[in-house]
Coordinates of C-alpha atoms and ligand atoms in Angstrom, one line a residue:
M1 CA 3.1 -4.1 -29.0
K2 CA 1.2 -1.3 -27.3
R3 CA 0.7 -2.1 -23.6
E4 CA -2.0 -0.8 -21.3
F5 CA -0.8 1.6 -18.6
R6 CA 0.0 -0.9 -15.8
A7 CA -1.1 0.9 -12.7
P8 CA -3.1 4.1 -13.5
T9 CA -3.8 4.4 -9.7
P10 CA -2.2 2.9 -6.6
P11 CA -2.6 -0.9 -6.4
M12 CA -5.2 -2.2 -3.9
G13 CA -5.3 -5.7 -2.4
W14 CA -4.4 -8.0 0.4
N15 CA -1.1 -9.6 1.5
S16 CA -0.5 -12.6 3.8
W17 CA 2.6 -11.4 5.6
N18 CA 1.4 -9.0 8.4
T19 CA -0.9 -11.5 10.0
F20 CA 0.1 -15.0 8.8
Y21 CA 3.9 -14.9 8.3
D22 CA 4.9 -18.5 7.3
Q23 CA 1.6 -20.0 8.3
I24 CA 0.0 -19.8 4.8
D25 CA -1.8 -22.4 2.7
E26 CA -4.2 -22.6 -0.1
G27 CA -7.2 -22.9 2.2
L28 CA -6.4 -19.5 3.7
V29 CA -5.9 -17.9 0.3
R30 CA -9.1 -19.3 -1.0
A31 CA -11.1 -18.3 2.1
T32 CA -9.6 -14.8 1.8
A33 CA -10.6 -14.6 -1.9
D34 CA -14.1 -15.5 -0.9
A35 CA -14.1 -13.0 2.0
M36 CA -12.9 -10.2 -0.4
V37 CA -16.0 -10.8 -2.5
E38 CA -18.5 -11.4 0.3
Q39 CA -17.3 -8.4 2.4
G40 CA -17.6 -6.0 -0.6
L41 CA -13.8 -5.4 -0.7
R42 CA -13.5 -6.5 -4.3
D43 CA -16.3 -4.1 -5.3
A44 CA -14.6 -1.4 -3.3
G45 CA -11.5 -1.8 -5.5
Y46 CA -9.3 -4.3 -3.8
E47 CA -8.1 -6.7 -6.6
Y48 CA -4.8 -8.3 -5.8
L49 CA -4.5 -11.3 -3.4
I50 CA -0.8 -11.5 -2.7
V51 CA 0.9 -14.6 -1.2
D52 CA 4.0 -13.3 0.5
D53 CA 7.2 -15.2 1.5
C54 CA 7.3 -18.9 2.6
W55 CA 5.1 -20.4 -0.1
A56 CA 7.9 -22.3 -1.8
L57 CA 9.9 -25.4 -1.0
K58 CA 13.3 -24.6 0.7
E59 CA 15.1 -25.8 -2.5
R60 CA 14.5 -25.6 -6.2
D61 CA 13.3 -28.9 -7.9
T62 CA 15.5 -31.1 -10.0
R63 CA 14.9 -29.0 -13.1
G64 CA 15.9 -25.8 -11.2
N65 CA 12.4 -24.4 -10.9
L66 CA 10.7 -22.9 -7.9
A67 CA 8.1 -25.2 -6.5
P68 CA 5.3 -24.5 -4.1
D69 CA 5.5 -26.4 -0.8
P70 CA 3.0 -29.3 -1.3
A71 CA 2.1 -29.4 2.3
K72 CA 0.8 -25.8 2.0
F73 CA -0.3 -25.7 -1.6
P74 CA -1.2 -29.3 -2.6
G75 CA -3.3 -28.1 -5.5
G76 CA -0.5 -26.1 -7.0
M77 CA -0.3 -22.4 -7.9
A78 CA -2.1 -22.7 -11.3
A79 CA -5.2 -24.0 -9.6
L80 CA -5.0 -21.3 -7.0
A81 CA -4.7 -18.7 -9.7
D82 CA -7.8 -20.2 -11.4
Y83 CA -9.7 -20.0 -8.1
V84 CA -8.7 -16.3 -7.6
H85 CA -9.4 -15.3 -11.2
A86 CA -12.8 -17.0 -11.1
R87 CA -13.8 -14.5 -8.4
G88 CA -12.7 -11.5 -10.4
L89 CA -9.5 -11.1 -8.4
K90 CA -5.8 -11.2 -9.4
L91 CA -3.0 -13.3 -7.9
G92 CA 0.2 -11.9 -6.5
L93 CA 3.3 -13.8 -5.5
Y94 CA 6.5 -13.0 -3.6
A95 CA 10.0 -13.5 -4.8
C96 CA 13.4 -12.0 -4.1
C97 CA 16.3 -10.5 -6.2
G98 CA 18.9 -12.2 -4.1
V99 CA 20.0 -15.8 -3.7
R100 CA 17.5 -16.3 -0.9
T101 CA 14.3 -14.6 0.1
C102 CA 14.2 -12.7 3.4
A103 CA 12.8 -15.8 5.2
G104 CA 15.5 -18.1 3.6
Y105 CA 13.6 -19.7 0.7
P106 CA 15.2 -19.8 -2.8
G107 CA 15.8 -16.4 -4.4
S108 CA 15.6 -15.5 -8.1
F109 CA 19.1 -14.2 -8.6
E110 CA 20.4 -15.7 -11.9
H111 CA 17.0 -17.5 -12.3
E112 CA 15.0 -14.4 -13.3
F113 CA 13.9 -15.5 -16.7
E114 CA 12.9 -19.1 -15.7
D115 CA 11.1 -17.8 -12.6
A116 CA 9.2 -15.1 -14.6
A117 CA 8.2 -17.8 -17.1
Q118 CA 7.0 -20.0 -14.3
F119 CA 5.0 -17.3 -12.7
A120 CA 3.4 -16.6 -16.1
R121 CA 2.5 -20.3 -16.6
W122 CA 0.8 -20.3 -13.2
G123 CA -1.2 -17.2 -14.0
V124 CA 0.4 -14.8 -11.6
D125 CA -0.6 -11.1 -12.1
Y126 CA 1.7 -9.3 -9.7
L127 CA 5.1 -9.9 -8.3
K128 CA 6.3 -8.5 -5.0
Y129 CA 10.1 -8.5 -5.5
D130 CA 12.2 -8.2 -2.3
N131 CA 15.8 -7.2 -1.7
C132 CA 17.4 -9.7 0.7
Y133 CA 20.7 -11.7 0.1
R134 CA 21.6 -9.7 -3.0
P135 CA 25.2 -10.0 -4.2
E136 CA 26.9 -6.8 -2.9
S137 CA 28.6 -6.2 -6.2
I138 CA 25.3 -5.7 -8.1
P139 CA 23.2 -2.6 -7.4
S140 CA 19.6 -3.5 -6.8
Q141 CA 18.4 -1.3 -9.6
A142 CA 20.1 -3.6 -12.1
L143 CA 18.2 -6.5 -10.6
Y144 CA 14.8 -4.8 -10.5
R145 CA 15.4 -3.9 -14.1
R146 CA 16.4 -7.4 -15.0
M147 CA 13.2 -8.9 -13.4
R148 CA 11.1 -6.3 -15.2
M149 CA 12.7 -7.5 -18.5
A150 CA 12.1 -11.1 -17.5
L151 CA 8.4 -10.4 -16.8
D152 CA 8.1 -8.5 -20.2
C153 CA 9.5 -11.7 -21.9
S154 CA 7.2 -14.0 -20.0
G155 CA 4.2 -13.5 -22.3
R156 CA 1.9 -12.4 -19.4
E157 CA 1.1 -9.0 -18.0
I158 CA 2.6 -9.1 -14.5
A159 CA 3.0 -6.0 -12.4
L160 CA 6.3 -5.6 -10.6
A161 CA 6.1 -4.3 -7.0
A162 CA 9.6 -3.5 -5.8
C163 CA 10.3 -4.1 -2.1
Q164 CA 13.4 -2.1 -1.4
W165 CA 12.7 -0.5 2.0
G166 CA 13.6 3.0 0.9
T167 CA 17.4 2.3 0.7
E168 CA 19.9 3.2 -2.0
D169 CA 18.0 6.4 -2.9
V170 CA 15.4 4.1 -4.5
H171 CA 13.0 7.0 -5.2
R172 CA 15.6 8.5 -7.6
W173 CA 15.7 5.5 -10.0
I174 CA 12.8 3.2 -9.4
R175 CA 10.5 4.7 -12.1
S176 CA 13.1 3.9 -14.7
T177 CA 12.8 0.1 -13.9
G178 CA 9.2 -0.1 -14.8
A179 CA 8.0 -1.0 -11.3
V180 CA 4.4 0.0 -10.4
S181 CA 5.4 0.7 -6.7
Y182 CA 8.3 0.6 -4.4
R183 CA 8.5 0.0 -0.7
S184 CA 9.9 3.3 0.6
T185 CA 10.0 2.4 4.2
V186 CA 11.0 -0.2 6.7
D187 CA 8.5 -3.0 7.6
I188 CA 5.4 -1.8 9.4
Q189 CA 4.3 -3.0 12.8
D190 CA 0.9 -3.1 14.4
S191 CA 1.5 0.0 16.6
W192 CA 0.8 3.7 16.5
A193 CA 4.6 4.4 16.8
S194 CA 5.2 2.6 13.6
I195 CA 2.4 4.2 11.7
E196 CA 3.5 7.7 12.8
R197 CA 7.2 7.0 11.9
I198 CA 6.3 5.7 8.4
A199 CA 3.8 8.5 7.7
L200 CA 6.2 11.3 8.8
S201 CA 9.1 9.9 6.7
Q202 CA 6.8 9.7 3.6
I203 CA 5.4 13.2 3.8
E204 CA 8.9 14.3 3.0
N205 CA 8.9 11.9 0.0
Q206 CA 5.7 13.1 -1.6
C207 CA 7.6 14.9 -4.4
Y208 CA 8.5 11.5 -5.8
A209 CA 4.9 10.2 -5.8
G210 CA 3.0 10.3 -9.1
P211 CA 1.1 8.2 -11.6
G212 CA 2.4 4.8 -12.6
C213 CA 4.8 4.2 -9.7
Y214 CA 3.7 4.7 -6.1
N215 CA 5.4 5.1 -2.8
D216 CA 4.5 1.9 -1.0
M217 CA 4.3 2.6 2.7
D218 CA 3.8 -1.1 3.4
M219 CA 0.7 -3.2 4.1
L220 CA -1.9 -1.7 6.3
V221 CA -2.3 -3.0 9.9
V222 CA -5.9 -1.8 10.1
G223 CA -8.1 -4.5 11.7
M224 CA -5.2 -6.6 13.1
N225 CA -6.1 -5.5 16.6
G226 CA -2.9 -7.2 18.0
R227 CA -3.8 -10.5 16.3
G228 CA -1.6 -12.6 14.1
V229 CA 1.4 -14.9 14.2
N230 CA 4.1 -12.6 12.7
P231 CA 6.4 -11.9 15.6
E232 CA 7.8 -8.8 13.8
T233 CA 4.5 -7.2 13.0
C234 CA 2.3 -8.2 15.9
V235 CA 3.4 -6.0 18.7
G236 CA 0.2 -5.0 20.4
G237 CA -2.3 -3.3 18.2
C238 CA -3.8 0.2 17.8
T239 CA -7.0 1.9 18.9
P240 CA -9.9 2.3 16.5
E241 CA -9.0 6.0 16.2
E242 CA -5.4 5.2 15.3
Y243 CA -6.6 2.7 12.6
R244 CA -8.8 5.4 11.1
T245 CA -5.9 7.8 11.1
H246 CA -3.7 5.2 9.5
F247 CA -6.1 4.5 6.7
A248 CA -6.7 8.3 6.2
L249 CA -2.9 8.9 6.0
W250 CA -2.3 6.2 3.4
A251 CA -5.2 7.6 1.3
M252 CA -3.9 11.2 1.6
L253 CA -0.4 10.1 0.7
G254 CA -1.6 8.1 -2.3
A255 CA 0.0 4.8 -1.1
P256 CA -1.0 1.4 -2.4
L257 CA -3.8 0.0 -0.2
I258 CA -2.7 -3.5 0.5
L259 CA -4.6 -4.9 3.5
G260 CA -2.8 -7.1 6.1
C261 CA -5.5 -8.2 8.6
D262 CA -7.4 -11.5 8.6
L263 CA -10.3 -10.7 6.2
R264 CA -12.2 -13.9 7.2
A265 CA -12.9 -12.3 10.6
L266 CA -13.7 -8.6 9.8
D267 CA -15.8 -6.7 12.3
E268 CA -18.3 -4.2 10.8
E269 CA -16.3 -1.1 11.9
T270 CA -13.2 -2.3 10.1
R271 CA -15.1 -3.4 7.0
A272 CA -16.7 0.0 6.9
L273 CA -13.4 1.8 7.2
L274 CA -11.6 -0.4 4.6
T275 CA -14.5 0.2 2.1
N276 CA -15.0 3.9 2.8
P277 CA -15.7 5.3 -0.6
H278 CA -14.6 8.9 0.1
L279 CA -11.2 7.9 1.4
I280 CA -10.7 5.3 -1.4
A281 CA -11.6 8.0 -4.0
I282 CA -8.9 10.2 -2.6
D283 CA -6.3 7.4 -2.7
Q284 CA -7.4 6.4 -6.2
D285 CA -7.8 9.9 -7.6
P286 CA -7.1 9.7 -11.3
A287 CA -4.8 12.7 -11.2
C288 CA -2.5 11.0 -8.7
R289 CA -1.1 14.3 -7.5
S290 CA 1.0 14.3 -4.3
C291 CA -0.2 16.0 -1.2
Q292 CA 1.7 18.7 0.7
R293 CA 1.9 19.6 4.3
I294 CA 0.7 23.2 4.3
S295 CA 0.2 24.5 7.8
V296 CA 3.8 25.6 8.2
Y297 CA 3.3 27.8 11.3
A298 CA 1.4 25.2 13.3
N299 CA 2.5 22.8 16.0
P300 CA 4.6 20.1 14.1
D301 CA 2.5 17.4 15.7
A302 CA -0.8 19.0 14.4
F303 CA -0.8 19.7 10.7
V304 CA -2.8 19.8 7.5
L305 CA -2.1 17.8 4.4
A306 CA -3.7 19.1 1.1
K307 CA -4.0 17.0 -2.1
P308 CA -5.4 18.4 -5.3
L309 CA -8.0 16.2 -7.0
W310 CA -8.8 15.6 -10.6
D311 CA -12.1 17.6 -10.6
G312 CA -10.7 20.8 -9.1
S313 CA -11.6 19.9 -5.6
C314 CA -9.1 19.0 -3.0
A315 CA -8.7 16.6 -0.1
L316 CA -7.7 18.2 3.3
G317 CA -6.5 16.0 6.1
F318 CA -6.2 17.5 9.6
F319 CA -3.9 15.3 11.7
N320 CA -3.0 15.3 15.3
F321 CA 0.0 13.1 16.2
S322 CA 0.3 14.5 19.7
D323 CA -1.0 12.7 22.8
V324 CA -3.7 15.2 23.6
A325 CA -6.7 16.6 21.6
A326 CA -5.8 19.7 19.6
N327 CA -7.5 22.2 17.3
V328 CA -5.8 21.8 13.9
T329 CA -6.1 25.1 12.1
L330 CA -6.0 25.8 8.3
N331 CA -6.1 29.4 7.2
F332 CA -7.5 29.3 3.7
W333 CA -5.0 31.9 2.4
E334 CA -2.4 29.1 2.9
L335 CA -4.3 27.2 0.2
G336 CA -4.3 30.2 -2.0
L337 CA -7.8 31.5 -1.0
P338 CA -7.5 34.9 0.7
A339 CA -10.6 36.3 2.5
A340 CA -10.6 39.2 0.1
S341 CA -11.4 36.9 -2.8
G342 CA -14.9 36.5 -1.4
W343 CA -14.7 32.7 -1.8
G344 CA -14.9 30.0 0.8
L345 CA -14.7 26.2 0.7
S346 CA -17.4 23.6 0.9
F347 CA -16.6 20.7 3.2
V348 CA -17.7 17.1 3.0
D349 CA -16.6 14.9 5.9
C350 CA -15.0 11.8 4.4
F351 CA -15.7 9.6 7.5
S352 CA -19.4 10.4 7.8
G353 CA -20.2 11.5 4.3
E354 CA -21.9 14.5 5.8
A355 CA -21.9 17.9 3.9
L356 CA -20.9 20.6 6.3
G357 CA -21.6 23.6 4.1
V358 CA -19.3 26.4 3.1
K359 CA -16.7 27.8 5.5
R360 CA -14.9 31.1 5.2
E361 CA -11.3 32.2 6.0
F362 CA -10.3 29.2 8.2
F363 CA -11.3 25.8 9.6
A364 CA -10.1 24.4 12.8
P365 CA -11.6 21.1 13.8
T366 CA -10.8 19.6 17.2
V367 CA -8.9 16.4 16.5
P368 CA -8.4 13.8 19.2
A369 CA -5.0 12.5 20.1
H370 CA -3.5 10.4 17.2
G371 CA -6.6 11.3 15.2
G372 CA -7.3 12.5 11.7
R373 CA -10.2 14.3 10.0
V374 CA -10.4 14.3 6.2
Y375 CA -12.6 16.5 4.1
R376 CA -13.3 16.8 0.4
C377 CA -13.4 20.5 -0.3
A378 CA -14.2 22.8 -3.3
P379 CA -14.1 26.6 -3.8
A380 CA -17.7 27.9 -3.2
R381 CA -19.4 31.2 -2.6
P382 CA -20.6 31.5 1.0
Ligands
GLA401 C1 10.8 -8.3 4.0 C2 9.7 -7.4 3.5 C3 8.4 -7.9 4.1 C4 8.1 -9.4 3.9 C5 9.3 -10.2 4.3 C6 9.2 -11.6 3.9 O1 11.0 -8.1 5.3 O2 9.9 -6.1 3.7 O3 7.3 -7.1 3.6 O4 7.8 -9.6 2.5 O5 10.5 -9.7 3.8 O6 10.3 -12.4 4.4

């Protein structure tokens, strides 16, 4: 059977973990599905609605199957999937390759084929597959491969999103398992320090990014503003500038865009950021080329990322991770465009949509502390 290419661009959606932790139920998931439609998120490209850990009963049922907690999901998972599908969205669920999930619910180890068949019967479209409580004698790549096989045998197209935290050199082998993405970092927190740490670690990993299997830098914290009940994630919050930089970085680095804030209570600024068509187009660029940090001589805290795009243009991100405003300079010869060529670059500001005209030789925007400026650029005659 010829299959469709599972993830031609990085997956986009929402996940319950960052904000809601174990306090999830079908009312929340349904209201989030409605919000994704009403707020224009679905139309902007967000399609997966992912129920993370803590959805199941603490033990398997008498037939050995995973069962949703009836206090949280009284209507069951199939009805929930129907609700989500009726709104043009897809349902994601969480499971784990070990004997327990990270929060202590039943894991899928040695139950992979029954669980995959169960997910298929319910109408699940995406499986986030975690790495806790795994028998030490079995390398995790064997277990990711096993779940991919189980999903292939389930009779339903279900994307496998590996959650492996960047351990065991996962970038070297994950593509061979058939996963559409792999968590390449530790868990994110709602703080600038966490965003900075994850982004810097992944800039070095960009050579492993590419179509079909994406470096997952974890769910976005944009819009959380310090709110939520997850004690691990909710550590204070970020400024609007920092959230803009965070979204711009995930887009430049081609990461899955999986939202983590409460979508039922989006303010207009957050909604506009999460649906920014220019930044989403960079993340979802059909060529899926990785970006490169190019201003090698500059201050290590103030640098430029460049990402070639499918139509011959490129995305340029000017980032300032320091605590004071800085001019972040790009000399166009570093991009391969010497002044003697007679060519310049046209600039469109991806935050405002404004066309800034053609620049020659260099560009050096002033970028605030923890800020980012992103432009779509193309070679042009001045
Ligand atoms: C791990 C993952 C998180 C989340 C929790 C659930 O920590 O990295 O993203 O899924 O497990 O317990």
